[in-house]
Short mmCIF file of C-alpha atoms in Angstrom, two decimals:
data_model
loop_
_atom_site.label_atom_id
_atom_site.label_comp_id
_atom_site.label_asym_id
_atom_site.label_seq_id
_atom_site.Cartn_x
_atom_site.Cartn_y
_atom_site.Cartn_z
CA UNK Z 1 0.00 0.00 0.00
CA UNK Z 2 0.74 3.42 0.33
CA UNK Z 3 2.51 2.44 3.57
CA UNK Z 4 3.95 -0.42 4.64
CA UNK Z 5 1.14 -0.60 7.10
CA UNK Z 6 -1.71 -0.62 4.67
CA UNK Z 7 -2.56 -3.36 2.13
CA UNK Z 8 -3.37 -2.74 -1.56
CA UNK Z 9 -4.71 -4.49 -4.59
CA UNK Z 10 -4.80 -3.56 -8.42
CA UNK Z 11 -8.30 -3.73 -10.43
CA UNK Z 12 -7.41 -3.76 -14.17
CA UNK Z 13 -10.29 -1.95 -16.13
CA UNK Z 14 -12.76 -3.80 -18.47
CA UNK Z 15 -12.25 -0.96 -21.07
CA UNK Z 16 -8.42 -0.39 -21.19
CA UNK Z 17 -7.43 2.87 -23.20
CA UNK Z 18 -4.90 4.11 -25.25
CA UNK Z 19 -1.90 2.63 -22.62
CA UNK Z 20 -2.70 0.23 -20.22
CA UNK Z 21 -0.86 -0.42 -16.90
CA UNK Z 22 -2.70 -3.48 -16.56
CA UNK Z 23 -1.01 -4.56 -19.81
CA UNK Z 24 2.11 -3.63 -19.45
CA UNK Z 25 4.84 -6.19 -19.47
CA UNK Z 26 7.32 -6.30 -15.68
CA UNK Z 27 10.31 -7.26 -17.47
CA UNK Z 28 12.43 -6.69 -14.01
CA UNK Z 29 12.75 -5.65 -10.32
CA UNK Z 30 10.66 -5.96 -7.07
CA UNK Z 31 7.24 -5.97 -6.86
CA UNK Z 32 5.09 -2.78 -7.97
CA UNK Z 33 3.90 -1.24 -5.24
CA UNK Z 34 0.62 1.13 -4.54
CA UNK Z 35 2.97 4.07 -5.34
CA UNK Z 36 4.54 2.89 -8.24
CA UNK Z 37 1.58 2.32 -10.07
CA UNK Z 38 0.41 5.78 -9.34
CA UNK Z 39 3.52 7.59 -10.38
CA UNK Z 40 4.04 5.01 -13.79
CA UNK Z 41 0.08 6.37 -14.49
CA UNK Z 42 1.25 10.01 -14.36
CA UNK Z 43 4.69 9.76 -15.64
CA UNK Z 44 3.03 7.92 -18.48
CA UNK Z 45 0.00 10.16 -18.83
CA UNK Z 46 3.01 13.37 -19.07
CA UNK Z 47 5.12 11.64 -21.64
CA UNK Z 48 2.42 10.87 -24.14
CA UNK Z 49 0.88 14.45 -23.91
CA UNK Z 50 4.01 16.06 -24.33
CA UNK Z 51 4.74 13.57 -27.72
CA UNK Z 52 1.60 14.15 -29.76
CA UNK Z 53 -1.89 12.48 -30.27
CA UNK Z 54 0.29 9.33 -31.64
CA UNK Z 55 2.55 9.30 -28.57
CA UNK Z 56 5.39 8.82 -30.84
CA UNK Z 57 5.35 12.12 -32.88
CA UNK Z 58 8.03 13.88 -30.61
CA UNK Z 59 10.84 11.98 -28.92
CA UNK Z 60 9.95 12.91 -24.86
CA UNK Z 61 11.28 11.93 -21.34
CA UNK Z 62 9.48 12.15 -18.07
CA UNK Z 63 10.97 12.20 -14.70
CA UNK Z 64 8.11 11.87 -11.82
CA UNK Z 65 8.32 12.03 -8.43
CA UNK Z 66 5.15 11.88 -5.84
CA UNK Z 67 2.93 12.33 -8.98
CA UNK Z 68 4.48 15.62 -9.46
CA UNK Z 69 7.04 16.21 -12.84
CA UNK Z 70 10.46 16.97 -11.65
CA UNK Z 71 11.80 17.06 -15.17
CA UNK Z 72 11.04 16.99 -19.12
CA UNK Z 73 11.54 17.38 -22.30
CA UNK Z 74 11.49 16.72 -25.81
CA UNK Z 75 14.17 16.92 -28.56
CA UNK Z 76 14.64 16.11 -32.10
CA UNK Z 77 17.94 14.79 -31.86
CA UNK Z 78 16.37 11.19 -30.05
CA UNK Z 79 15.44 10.23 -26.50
CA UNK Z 80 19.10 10.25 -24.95
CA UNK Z 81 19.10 13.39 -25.62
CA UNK Z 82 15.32 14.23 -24.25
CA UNK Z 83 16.23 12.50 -20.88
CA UNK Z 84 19.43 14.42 -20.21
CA UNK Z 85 17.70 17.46 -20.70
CA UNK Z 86 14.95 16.60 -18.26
CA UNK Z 87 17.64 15.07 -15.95
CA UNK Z 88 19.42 18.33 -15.68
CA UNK Z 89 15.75 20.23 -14.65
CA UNK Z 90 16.29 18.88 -11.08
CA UNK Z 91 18.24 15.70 -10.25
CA UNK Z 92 18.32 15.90 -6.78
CA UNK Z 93 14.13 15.25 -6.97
CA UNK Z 94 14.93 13.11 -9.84
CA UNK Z 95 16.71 10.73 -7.25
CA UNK Z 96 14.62 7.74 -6.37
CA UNK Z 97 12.46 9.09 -9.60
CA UNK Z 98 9.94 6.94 -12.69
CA UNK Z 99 10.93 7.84 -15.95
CA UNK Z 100 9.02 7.71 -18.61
CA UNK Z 101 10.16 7.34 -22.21
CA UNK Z 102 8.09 7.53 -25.93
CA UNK Z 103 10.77 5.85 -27.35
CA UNK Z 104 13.26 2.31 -27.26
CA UNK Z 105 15.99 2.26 -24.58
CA UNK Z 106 19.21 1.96 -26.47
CA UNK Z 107 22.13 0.66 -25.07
CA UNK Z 108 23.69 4.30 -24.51
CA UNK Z 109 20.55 5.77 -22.36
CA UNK Z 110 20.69 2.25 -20.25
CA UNK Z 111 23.93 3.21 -19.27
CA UNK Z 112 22.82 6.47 -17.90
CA UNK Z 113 19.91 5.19 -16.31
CA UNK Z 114 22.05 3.00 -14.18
CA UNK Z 115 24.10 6.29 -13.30
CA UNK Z 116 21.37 6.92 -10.57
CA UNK Z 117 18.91 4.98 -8.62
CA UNK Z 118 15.42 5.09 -9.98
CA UNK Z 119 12.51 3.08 -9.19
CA UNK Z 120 11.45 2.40 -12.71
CA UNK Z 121 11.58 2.63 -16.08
CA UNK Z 122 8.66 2.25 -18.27
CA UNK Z 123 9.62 2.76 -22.30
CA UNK Z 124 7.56 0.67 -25.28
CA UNK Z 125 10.60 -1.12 -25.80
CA UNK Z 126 14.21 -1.53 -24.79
CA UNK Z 127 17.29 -3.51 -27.06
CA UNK Z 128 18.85 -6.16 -26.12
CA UNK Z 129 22.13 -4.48 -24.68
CA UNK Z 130 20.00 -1.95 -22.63
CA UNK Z 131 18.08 -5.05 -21.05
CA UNK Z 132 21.45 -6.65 -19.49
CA UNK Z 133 22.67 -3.35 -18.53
CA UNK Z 134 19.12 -2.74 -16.12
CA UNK Z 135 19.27 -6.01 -15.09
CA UNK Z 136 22.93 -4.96 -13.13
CA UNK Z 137 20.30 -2.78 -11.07
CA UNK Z 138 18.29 -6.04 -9.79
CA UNK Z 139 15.57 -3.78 -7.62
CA UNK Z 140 14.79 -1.33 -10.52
CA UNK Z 141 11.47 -2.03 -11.39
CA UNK Z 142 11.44 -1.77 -15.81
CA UNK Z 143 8.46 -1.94 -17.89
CA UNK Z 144 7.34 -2.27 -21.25
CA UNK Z 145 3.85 -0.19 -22.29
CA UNK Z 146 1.86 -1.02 -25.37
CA UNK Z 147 -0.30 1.73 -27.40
CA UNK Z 148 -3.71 0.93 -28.25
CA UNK Z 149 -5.54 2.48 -30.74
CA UNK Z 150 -8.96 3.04 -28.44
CA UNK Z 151 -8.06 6.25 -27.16
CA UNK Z 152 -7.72 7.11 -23.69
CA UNK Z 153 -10.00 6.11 -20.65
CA UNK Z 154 -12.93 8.41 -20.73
CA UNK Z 155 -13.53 8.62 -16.61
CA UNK Z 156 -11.47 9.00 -13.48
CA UNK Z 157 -12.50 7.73 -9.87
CA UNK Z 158 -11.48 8.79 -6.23
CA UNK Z 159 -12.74 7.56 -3.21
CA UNK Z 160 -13.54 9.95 -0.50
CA UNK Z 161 -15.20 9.64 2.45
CA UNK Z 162 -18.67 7.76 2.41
CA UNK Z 163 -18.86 7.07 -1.78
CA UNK Z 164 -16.60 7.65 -4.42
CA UNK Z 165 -15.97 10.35 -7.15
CA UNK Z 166 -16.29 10.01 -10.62
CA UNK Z 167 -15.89 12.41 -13.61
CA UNK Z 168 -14.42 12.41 -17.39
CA UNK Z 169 -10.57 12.43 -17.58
CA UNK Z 170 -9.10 15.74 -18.42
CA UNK Z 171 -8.20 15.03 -22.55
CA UNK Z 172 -8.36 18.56 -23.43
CA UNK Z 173 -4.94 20.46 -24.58
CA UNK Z 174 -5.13 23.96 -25.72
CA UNK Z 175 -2.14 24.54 -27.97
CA UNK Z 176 -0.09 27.52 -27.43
CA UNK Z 177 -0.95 28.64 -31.00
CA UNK Z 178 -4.89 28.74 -30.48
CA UNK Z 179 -4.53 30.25 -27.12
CA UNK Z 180 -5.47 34.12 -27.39
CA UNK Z 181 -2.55 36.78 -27.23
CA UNK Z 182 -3.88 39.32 -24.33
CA UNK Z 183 -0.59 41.48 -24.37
CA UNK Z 184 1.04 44.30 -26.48
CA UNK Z 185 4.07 42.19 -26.99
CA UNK Z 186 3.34 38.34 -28.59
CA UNK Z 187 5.57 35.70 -28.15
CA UNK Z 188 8.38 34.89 -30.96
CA UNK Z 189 8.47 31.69 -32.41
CA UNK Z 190 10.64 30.05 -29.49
CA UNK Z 191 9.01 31.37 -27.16
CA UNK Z 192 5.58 29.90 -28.28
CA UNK Z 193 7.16 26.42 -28.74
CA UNK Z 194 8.20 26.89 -24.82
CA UNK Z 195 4.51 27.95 -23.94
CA UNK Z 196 3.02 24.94 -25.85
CA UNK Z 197 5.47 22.49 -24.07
CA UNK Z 198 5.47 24.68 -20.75
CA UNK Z 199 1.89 24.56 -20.64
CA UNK Z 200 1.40 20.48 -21.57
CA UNK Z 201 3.65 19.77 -18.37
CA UNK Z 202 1.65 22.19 -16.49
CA UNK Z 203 -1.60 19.95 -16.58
CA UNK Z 204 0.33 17.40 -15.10
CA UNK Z 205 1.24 19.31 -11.98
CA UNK Z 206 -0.56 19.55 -8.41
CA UNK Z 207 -2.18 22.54 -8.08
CA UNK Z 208 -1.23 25.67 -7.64
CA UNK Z 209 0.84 24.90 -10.54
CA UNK Z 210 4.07 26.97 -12.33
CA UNK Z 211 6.17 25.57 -14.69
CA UNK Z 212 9.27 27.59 -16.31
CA UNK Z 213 10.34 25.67 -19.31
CA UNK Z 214 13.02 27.08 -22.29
CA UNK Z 215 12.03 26.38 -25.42
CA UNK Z 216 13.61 26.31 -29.79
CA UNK Z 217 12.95 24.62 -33.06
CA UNK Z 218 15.30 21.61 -31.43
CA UNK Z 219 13.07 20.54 -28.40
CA UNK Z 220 12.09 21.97 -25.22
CA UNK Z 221 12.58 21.17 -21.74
CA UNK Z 222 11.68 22.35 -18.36
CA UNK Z 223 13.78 24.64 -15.87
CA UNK Z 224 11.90 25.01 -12.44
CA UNK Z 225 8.59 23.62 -11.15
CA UNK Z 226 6.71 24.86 -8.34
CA UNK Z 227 3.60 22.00 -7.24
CA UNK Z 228 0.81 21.95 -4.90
CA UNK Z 229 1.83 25.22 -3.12
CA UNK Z 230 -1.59 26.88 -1.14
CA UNK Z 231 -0.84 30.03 -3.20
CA UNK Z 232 0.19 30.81 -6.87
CA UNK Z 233 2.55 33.46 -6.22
CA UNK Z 234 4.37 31.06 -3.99
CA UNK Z 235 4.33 28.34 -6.69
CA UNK Z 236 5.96 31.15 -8.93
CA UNK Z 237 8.70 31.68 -5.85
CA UNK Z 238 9.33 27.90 -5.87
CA UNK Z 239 9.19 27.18 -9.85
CA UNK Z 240 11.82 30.47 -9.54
CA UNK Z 241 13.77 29.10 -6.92
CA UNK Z 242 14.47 25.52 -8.84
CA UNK Z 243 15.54 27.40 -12.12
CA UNK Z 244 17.94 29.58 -10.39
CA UNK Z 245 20.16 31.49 -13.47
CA UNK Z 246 18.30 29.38 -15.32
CA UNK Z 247 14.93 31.36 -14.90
CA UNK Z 248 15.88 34.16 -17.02
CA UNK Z 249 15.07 33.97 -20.52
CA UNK Z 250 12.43 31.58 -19.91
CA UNK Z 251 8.85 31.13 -20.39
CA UNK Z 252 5.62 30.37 -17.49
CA UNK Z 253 2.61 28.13 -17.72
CA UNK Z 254 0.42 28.57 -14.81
CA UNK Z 255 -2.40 25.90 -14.53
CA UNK Z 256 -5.00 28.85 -13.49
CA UNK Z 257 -5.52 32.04 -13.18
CA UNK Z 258 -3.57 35.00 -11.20
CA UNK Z 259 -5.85 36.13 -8.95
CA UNK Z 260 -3.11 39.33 -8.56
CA UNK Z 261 -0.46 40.82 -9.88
CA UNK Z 262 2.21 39.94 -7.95
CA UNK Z 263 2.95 35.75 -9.96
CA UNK Z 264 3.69 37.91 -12.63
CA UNK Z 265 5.85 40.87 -10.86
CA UNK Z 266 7.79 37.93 -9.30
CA UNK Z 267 7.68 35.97 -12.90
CA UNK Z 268 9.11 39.35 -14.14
CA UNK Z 269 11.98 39.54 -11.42
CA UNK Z 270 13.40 36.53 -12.64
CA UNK Z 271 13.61 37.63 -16.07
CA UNK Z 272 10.46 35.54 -17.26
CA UNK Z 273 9.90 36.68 -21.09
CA UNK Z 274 6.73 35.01 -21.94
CA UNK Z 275 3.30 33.39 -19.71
CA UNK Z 276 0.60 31.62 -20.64
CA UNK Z 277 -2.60 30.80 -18.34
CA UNK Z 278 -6.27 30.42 -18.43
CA UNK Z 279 -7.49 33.65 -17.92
CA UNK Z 280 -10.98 34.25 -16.48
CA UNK Z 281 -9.95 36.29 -13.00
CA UNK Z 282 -12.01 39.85 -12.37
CA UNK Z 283 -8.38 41.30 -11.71
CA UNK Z 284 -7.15 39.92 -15.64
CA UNK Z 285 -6.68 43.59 -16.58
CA UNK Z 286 -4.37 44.62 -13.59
CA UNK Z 287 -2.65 40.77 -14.48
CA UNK Z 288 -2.48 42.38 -18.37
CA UNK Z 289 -1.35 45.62 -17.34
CA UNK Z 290 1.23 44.14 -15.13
CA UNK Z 291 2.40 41.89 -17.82
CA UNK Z 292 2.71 45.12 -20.19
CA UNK Z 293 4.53 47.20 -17.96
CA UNK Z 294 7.41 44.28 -18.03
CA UNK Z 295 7.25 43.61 -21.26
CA UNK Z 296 5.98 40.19 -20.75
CA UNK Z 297 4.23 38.38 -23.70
CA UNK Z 298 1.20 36.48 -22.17
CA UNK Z 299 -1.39 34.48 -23.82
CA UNK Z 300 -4.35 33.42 -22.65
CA UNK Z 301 -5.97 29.31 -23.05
CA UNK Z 302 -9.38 29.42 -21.73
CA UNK Z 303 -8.88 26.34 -20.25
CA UNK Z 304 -7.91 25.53 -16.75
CA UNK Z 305 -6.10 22.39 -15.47
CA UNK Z 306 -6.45 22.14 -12.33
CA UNK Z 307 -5.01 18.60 -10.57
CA UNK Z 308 -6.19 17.43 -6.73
#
């Protein structure tokens, strides 16, 4: 379970969707537990948003940890290069980490893998050389995920207290060039590659939710996350804080709104260029203004992502 203290069991759906845990092959390591499954579901759920609607489009990497991305990326050079990138985001979270990969493990990104410990690796497929380097880390848990062409599951479930929760799984991504420029200033073509990448890993984060990503025509990847913090502004202060030098130059996804200024005065600060958010707060034209007076691009999705 959870804890060592509770006990846990694993339902596999009638209706599997577009990846299936339940499917998925254990190729290696100790046994799954409670909180592996429900890290490989949202590093998996990351890693095929950030690839495209075919999952493979885009080679991508996903480091999770506690449900929460501590890394990503994508890159057109191959998937080696996509995990170092979102290695570099913050590998002191990434330690103990899932990664999730669109792509085979080659021999050369096994090797790396091994570098740190991990708790697993789920990829759609791995060669022959990577498979005998993992197995010299006997306890790291590696799995092998099959696409399906059904689609993704259509509903999500919680239990609470007296029943359980139930509601359609959160499909929708806005892309960065739909979403509605509400500045003077747009975004330039890197910048709006950042925004559409920041703002894919965004839905994947606890709310309040920042991401600072950097962004060009070679991949993206993400700088400084701040997750699950009881106000934006300090989400901003965090997602700032884990980017360090890094923060300047880069772009913000925010999963909501700003309810006030001051996300984007401290966005500013660090030398933010570029934000994109939901829009919808009463104070969006002090949150415009405030973005003008810094010269901040921002554009606005209409659609929030909030995640419990």
């Amino acid at each position: 379970g959870e804890n060592p203290h509770q006990q846990a069991a694993f339902y596999a759906a009638p209706f599997p969707g577009r990846v299936s845990l339940a499917d998925a092959e254990v190729l290696q390591g100790k046994e799954l537990s409670y909180n592996n499954l429900v890290d490989l579901d949202a590093a998996l759920a990351l890693v095929l948003d950030l690839s495209g609607p075919s999952g493979l489009s885009v080679p991508a990497a996903a480091i999770i940890k506690h449900t929460n991305p501590c890394g990503a990326a994508i890159d057109q050079g191959g998937v080696l290069p996509a995990y170092r990138a979102a290695r570099v985001a913050d590998p002191v979270s990434a330690f103990g980490g899932i990664v999730a990969l669109n792509r085979a493990v080659t021999d050369d990104l096994a090797s790396e893998l091994t570098d740190t410990f991990l708790e697993c690796v789920i990829a759609p497929d791995y060669t022959q050389g990577a498979l005998a380097l993992l197995a010299g880390k006997p306890n790291l848990r590696v799995l092998r995920y099959h696409l399906a062409p059904t689609g993704p599951p259509e509903l999500t479930l919680r239990s609470v207290a007296g029943g359980v929760l139930l509601q359609t799984a959160d499909l929708q991504i806005a892309e960065a060039a739909t979403a509605v420029p509400a500045t003077r200033r747009q975004p330039d073509d890197d910048e709006r590659r950042a925004l559409d990448f920041a703002w894919r890993v965004a839905k994947h984060v606890k709310s309040n939710a920042i991401v600072l990503c950097r962004g060009s025509a070679v991949g993206s990847l993400v700088v400084g996350v701040g997750a699950g913090q009881m106000s934006r502004v300090d989400s901003v202060r965090l997602a700032v804080e884990k980017a360090g030098d890094r923060a300047a130059g880069s772009v913000l996804a925010s999963d909501a709104f700003f309810p006030f200024r001051d996300g984007v005065d401290a966005a500013a600060r660090a030398g933010v260029t570029a934000i994109i958010q939901p829009g919808g707060s009463i104070r969006d034209p002090e949150v415009i203004a405030a973005a003008d007076e810094h010269g901040l691009a921002m554009l606005m999705t209409h659609v929030r992502h909030f995640r419990h």
